[in-house]
Structure formats: structure tokens, C-alpha cells
């Protein structure tokens, strides 16, 4: 039986960013240095395959520091932690390594600097997301106001409109954030903030690549986890940019073949926490059913790398 033809537009950049790569290396190197178990507060990155692989090597994942013993090392996830977390670990004299992405730490520093300059902080982010909790937790409780939407901007109750600053989560939708920042600047003309927002290079590049492929795709799959903010944003970007069927899949087993019936073109990308091995698994599943041609659509090249903390580095 001849298989139907399918052109796969493979978006690039996709998958692991420099912050994810570094965070995973930190866990691996910590296990190598201190032996198992090494505790990790929160999923090191939002991907079950990555977490399961590290668990097999000796990592123990917990949600709170209270769940860790005093005498084993603990790693803080790439999303960042409130200041209270390293403070509690220090008090308990624990060995800890902070795997917060340097681009998230940069936002923490920004928030603290504005606060020290006497400005009230507004954070644009998603309520309850660990990065938002971590960034808001750089300042005393109640000092950071959260806005999630343009509608929230109209409702936010500030102390003094002339003494305000804003920061953002790093994995937001670039286009949605433009609107929220514009609403903030309109309502509070004196507000201080980054030139545009704090969305990182990896989030921006992955969204741009999806924009380039989405209009030509009958369907688009994002390899990523349901708790991965940046991955979910890629699904939204595809849907908003002309692709009628955009879906998140963690593994090939999650592909809804019936929904894809009759497609001739398919976009594939992956969130910043999704390993390439899972992208290949998805492509192979299509090869089993279609006569596949893969076309790489590359909208940017990335060569950013972050160093791991000195405590883990093995001297040359
Ligand atoms: O949910 P998310 O997009 O913030 O995190 P994920 O672990 O999926 O990807 C890496 C992004 C980080 C650590 C936040 F910048
Ligand atoms: Fe860092 Fe951006 Fe990756 Fe988040 S998505 S870990 S901010 S590089």
C-alpha cells in the first residue's frame, strides 16, 4: 500500500535553550560529585522525560525544601526560587546549587534594583508559575503586583503612579506582552522597565520560527509538557498565525492520528525544555504512516552557552 505524502516543516530554533542545558548539566554533575541521592526542588525543567532520566541517575525530585534532608545536596530548578528558599537552606547549613537560568536571575536583580530605588514593582506573568513565584519572591511579601492580561492593567491598584517599575516572566508570548506593556505605559506614563520586556532570546526565537511555518501548515505539533509555559505559548502562536490545528504532545504516543487525517503539511517544533530525541520520536511515528519529506525552516541561529557554577567544575 502506498503511503500518503507529508511535508514536515521542522522549525529551528527549537528545543533545549542554554538555561535548560545548563540546569540539566548541574544535576548530572552534582550526582557525579556528591553521589546519589541529590535532591532537586521542583522539576529541574518542565519535562517528564528529562526528570525521569535524571531520577534514574539518582536525583530525587521534591516540591519544597522541607522535604529534603539536611545532609544531602539540593539543586534549585531553572525557573528560579524566592529568596526565602536559599535563606532556609543556608540556615539549615545545607549544600545547595542554584540552577536558576542566568536570564531569570537577571530579572531578579532588575526587580531588586527598582525596589531599592523606591519603586513599586509590577510583574507581568502567569499566576502560580514557579518563575513568577520566584521573581515575586525576591522582594518582601505583597511588594510585587501581578498582572496577567491587558484587563488586569486597568484594575491594578498602585501606591504612587509616579514611582513604578515592571518586569516580566521570560517565557511569555511576545505579541501578548507588547499589548500589556503598552497598556501599562499608557496608564502609567512614568513607569520604568526594560526596553521592551524580559522575554529571553530562546522564547523569542522559538516563537518567531513558529510564525514562519504556521501559515503553511495544515497542522502543527509542539513537543513539550503541559506545565511548560514556553511550550504552551508556541501552541498559541501557531494558532494565532494561521494554523488551524496546533497541539502540544509530550511523546509520539499522544499524537491524535484521527485529528490529523488528510493533512499534507505538518509543522513540528519543541519547547525549550523538550529534548531532541522526542522530536525524532515524533518524526519517526509520522514516517511509519506517511511518505515524509522533512524541510528545515530556520529563522535564527543560536550559539549561547551558560557556564555551570564553579563548585561543580572539575579543574582541567
Ligand atoms: O514553564 P517554563 O517554560 O517556564 O519552563 P520550562 O522548564 O518548560 O522551560 C525552561 C524555561 C525556564 C526554566 C524559565 F525560563
Ligand atoms: Fe533561560 Fe530563556 Fe531557557 Fe528560560 S527559556 S531557561 S530564560 S534561556
XYZ file of C-alpha atoms and ligand atoms in Angstrom:
339
model
C 0.000 0.000 0.000
C 1.400 3.421 -0.894
C 1.556 5.891 1.961
C 0.252 9.462 1.593
C 2.817 12.233 1.082
C 3.541 14.543 4.009
C 5.863 17.542 4.126
C 7.130 18.247 7.622
C 8.300 21.801 8.231
C 10.765 21.441 11.077
C 11.125 24.749 12.893
C 14.507 25.991 14.069
C 15.464 27.092 16.623
C 13.507 24.582 18.722
C 14.110 22.527 21.849
C 16.754 22.996 24.529
C 17.880 26.526 25.344
C 21.117 27.437 27.129
C 19.399 27.709 30.530
C 17.864 24.236 30.280
C 21.085 22.699 29.060
C 22.964 24.226 31.998
C 20.347 23.180 34.580
C 20.390 19.535 33.437
C 24.221 19.527 33.466
C 24.152 20.904 37.022
C 22.064 17.949 38.249
C 24.230 15.424 36.383
C 27.447 16.970 37.692
C 26.102 17.189 41.238
C 25.312 13.445 41.196
C 28.802 12.789 39.847
C 30.399 14.955 42.539
C 28.359 14.017 45.607
C 26.821 10.673 44.626
C 23.115 9.781 44.858
C 20.743 10.923 46.096
C 20.878 14.564 45.066
C 17.624 16.403 45.783
C 16.055 18.758 43.248
C 13.483 21.319 44.341
C 10.770 21.308 41.629
C 11.191 19.653 38.208
C 14.611 20.885 37.068
C 12.893 21.802 33.790
C 9.289 21.087 32.847
C 9.740 17.818 31.008
C 8.809 14.349 32.270
C 11.345 12.545 30.059
C 14.189 14.718 31.412
C 13.000 14.338 35.004
C 12.608 10.553 34.687
C 16.089 10.228 33.137
C 17.660 12.219 35.983
C 15.684 10.233 38.562
C 17.191 7.060 37.076
C 20.647 8.566 37.658
C 19.944 9.351 41.324
C 18.025 12.642 41.510
C 15.099 12.904 43.939
C 12.502 15.494 42.942
C 10.553 17.323 45.646
C 8.346 20.414 45.604
C 9.549 22.064 48.816
C 12.845 22.345 50.659
C 11.160 20.924 53.792
C 11.065 17.559 52.011
C 14.896 17.413 51.770
C 17.187 16.070 54.500
C 19.821 18.482 55.900
C 22.716 16.283 54.889
C 22.155 15.845 51.134
C 22.808 18.427 48.397
C 19.820 20.155 46.844
C 19.512 21.871 43.445
C 17.034 24.684 42.777
C 15.259 24.407 39.420
C 15.959 26.536 36.324
C 12.807 28.589 36.928
C 14.247 30.329 39.997
C 13.236 30.396 43.650
C 12.005 33.020 46.114
C 14.759 34.429 48.338
C 13.315 32.535 51.291
C 14.472 29.213 49.768
C 18.272 29.726 49.710
C 17.881 31.546 53.037
C 16.264 28.456 54.600
C 18.909 26.168 53.069
C 21.697 28.368 54.456
C 20.069 28.328 57.892
C 19.986 24.519 57.767
C 23.661 24.514 56.637
C 22.706 22.532 53.530
C 24.837 22.189 50.415
C 22.817 23.759 47.614
C 23.356 24.700 43.980
C 21.134 27.223 42.271
C 20.302 26.124 38.696
C 18.218 29.244 38.026
C 18.790 30.322 34.414
C 21.084 33.379 34.353
C 18.438 35.181 32.278
C 15.888 34.630 35.054
C 18.436 35.750 37.679
C 18.926 38.915 35.630
C 15.210 39.696 36.083
C 15.535 39.027 39.837
C 18.349 41.580 40.001
C 16.308 44.112 38.000
C 13.359 43.770 40.385
C 15.581 44.230 43.414
C 17.301 47.278 41.902
C 13.992 49.017 41.190
C 12.759 48.220 44.679
C 15.968 49.616 46.210
C 15.355 52.788 44.183
C 11.995 53.169 45.909
C 9.820 51.985 43.011
C 6.815 49.725 43.413
C 7.088 46.647 41.194
C 4.600 45.210 38.739
C 5.294 41.776 37.299
C 3.756 40.615 34.019
C 3.496 36.853 34.365
C 1.310 33.819 34.955
C -0.076 33.390 38.468
C 1.273 30.343 40.277
C 4.047 29.599 37.763
C 7.330 28.836 39.590
C 9.225 31.580 37.719
C 6.606 34.165 38.704
C 6.686 32.948 42.319
C 10.495 33.095 42.279
C 10.717 36.593 40.822
C 7.986 37.987 43.070
C 9.704 36.268 45.979
C 12.834 38.401 45.505
C 11.003 41.184 47.319
C 9.056 41.180 50.573
C 5.585 39.652 50.503
C 2.999 41.942 48.894
C 5.579 44.277 47.290
C 5.122 42.948 43.723
C 1.780 43.348 41.955
C 0.983 40.708 39.329
C -0.724 41.471 36.028
C -1.546 38.690 33.595
C -3.646 40.487 30.962
C -4.429 43.898 29.471
C -7.661 43.834 31.525
C -5.600 43.437 34.728
C -3.707 46.658 33.931
C -6.920 48.666 34.251
C -7.615 47.129 37.672
C -4.164 47.234 39.294
C -4.110 49.392 42.425
C -0.736 51.138 42.808
C 0.655 53.235 45.690
C 2.039 56.086 43.577
C 1.757 56.096 39.737
C 4.922 58.200 39.511
C 7.030 55.560 41.314
C 6.527 52.341 39.391
C 8.598 49.768 37.510
C 7.816 46.499 35.768
C 9.496 43.206 34.978
C 8.179 40.179 33.062
C 8.371 36.405 33.034
C 10.925 35.227 30.441
C 8.642 32.798 28.592
C 5.613 34.938 27.745
C 4.004 35.409 24.344
C 5.962 38.246 22.707
C 2.854 39.614 20.963
C 0.546 39.470 24.004
C 3.219 41.141 26.128
C 3.583 44.044 23.680
C -0.095 44.833 24.346
C 0.228 44.522 28.130
C 3.329 46.749 28.233
C 1.583 49.315 26.009
C -1.404 49.345 28.383
C 0.920 49.818 31.364
C 2.801 52.673 29.687
C -0.461 54.324 28.708
C -1.969 54.150 32.189
C 1.334 54.906 33.996
C 3.475 57.089 31.681
C 6.272 57.312 34.288
C 6.662 53.542 34.638
C 10.263 52.314 34.407
C 11.132 48.996 32.784
C 13.271 47.120 30.299
C 13.481 48.493 26.747
C 10.751 46.042 25.636
C 10.203 43.254 28.189
C 12.273 40.476 29.818
C 11.336 37.690 27.408
C 14.510 35.723 26.686
C 16.219 35.076 23.356
C 15.126 31.408 23.300
C 11.431 32.189 23.822
C 11.563 34.922 21.166
C 13.396 32.773 18.617
C 11.104 29.743 19.055
C 8.009 31.917 18.621
C 9.482 33.580 15.509
C 10.229 30.180 13.955
C 6.638 29.038 14.596
C 5.331 32.227 12.987
C 7.368 31.433 9.881
C 5.974 27.917 9.470
C 2.424 28.174 10.884
C 0.689 29.760 7.855
C 1.880 26.893 5.601
C 0.872 24.072 7.917
C -2.355 22.050 7.947
C -1.359 21.114 11.494
C 1.490 21.872 13.900
C 2.757 19.850 16.828
C 4.763 21.311 19.698
C 6.788 18.725 21.578
C 6.561 19.806 25.191
C 4.876 19.355 28.544
C 1.500 20.701 29.669
C 3.182 22.566 32.567
C 5.781 24.180 30.281
C 4.861 27.836 29.833
C 7.103 28.457 26.816
C 5.802 25.310 25.070
C 2.165 26.287 25.608
C 2.893 29.731 24.168
C 4.189 28.067 20.969
C 0.822 26.322 20.503
C -0.960 29.681 20.899
C 1.425 31.400 18.480
C 0.773 28.712 15.837
C -2.999 29.027 16.267
C -2.866 32.832 16.070
C -0.709 32.751 12.962
C -2.871 30.763 10.627
C -2.530 27.128 11.636
C -5.943 25.509 12.160
C -4.767 22.624 14.322
C -1.975 23.237 16.848
C -1.388 20.754 19.619
C 1.074 20.019 22.412
C 2.401 16.450 22.589
C 4.776 15.042 25.181
C 5.559 11.873 23.232
C 4.596 10.193 19.935
C 2.030 8.127 21.849
C -0.008 11.323 22.419
C -0.488 12.106 18.714
C -4.181 12.174 17.801
C -3.977 10.468 14.398
C -7.666 10.844 13.688
C -7.490 14.649 14.096
C -4.604 14.702 11.590
C -6.440 12.723 8.930
C -5.923 14.226 5.452
C -3.092 16.637 6.282
C -0.441 17.288 3.613
C 1.803 19.642 5.607
C 2.811 19.478 9.256
C 4.861 21.873 11.374
C 6.960 20.477 14.210
C 8.731 22.393 16.929
C 9.725 21.782 20.542
C 9.648 23.845 23.712
C 12.866 24.933 25.419
C 12.666 22.006 27.861
C 11.956 19.247 25.302
C 14.868 17.004 24.239
C 15.562 16.432 20.539
C 15.229 12.658 20.995
C 11.482 13.233 21.477
C 11.270 15.333 18.300
C 12.883 12.445 16.418
C 10.450 10.009 18.018
C 7.529 12.110 16.716
C 9.021 12.381 13.205
C 9.620 8.600 13.141
C 5.973 7.993 14.079
C 4.962 10.022 11.003
C 7.420 8.085 8.814
C 5.575 4.898 9.802
C 2.349 6.288 8.312
C 3.378 8.764 5.615
C 5.887 9.222 2.862
C 7.672 12.026 4.715
C 9.824 14.852 3.365
C 11.430 16.991 6.075
C 12.156 20.633 5.321
C 14.105 22.660 7.895
C 12.811 26.203 8.352
C 15.490 28.099 10.248
C 14.766 31.684 11.249
C 17.742 32.237 13.588
C 20.935 30.591 14.765
C 21.755 30.223 18.436
C 25.194 29.806 19.940
C 24.608 30.863 23.536
C 26.072 28.707 26.295
C 25.984 29.285 30.052
C 28.757 28.102 32.357
C 27.908 25.770 35.238
C 28.650 27.058 38.781
C 32.300 26.876 39.801
C 31.613 24.445 42.685
C 30.767 21.731 40.135
C 33.554 22.344 37.662
C 36.316 19.763 37.507
C 39.709 21.506 37.226
C 41.443 20.809 33.889
O 7.313 26.627 32.141
P 8.563 27.241 31.564
O 8.502 27.469 30.118
O 8.944 28.467 32.342
O 9.761 26.213 31.872
P 10.363 25.008 31.064
O 11.072 24.166 32.097
O 9.384 24.347 30.215
O 11.437 25.649 30.090
C 12.591 26.299 30.552
C 12.289 27.671 30.964
C 12.624 28.196 32.176
C 13.477 27.492 33.124
C 12.126 29.509 32.591
F 12.801 30.454 31.955
Fe 16.707 30.739 30.342
Fe 15.088 31.502 28.370
Fe 15.735 28.980 28.643
Fe 14.151 30.137 30.429
S 13.686 29.745 28.286
S 15.823 28.735 30.838
S 15.064 32.206 30.498
S 17.166 30.672 28.164
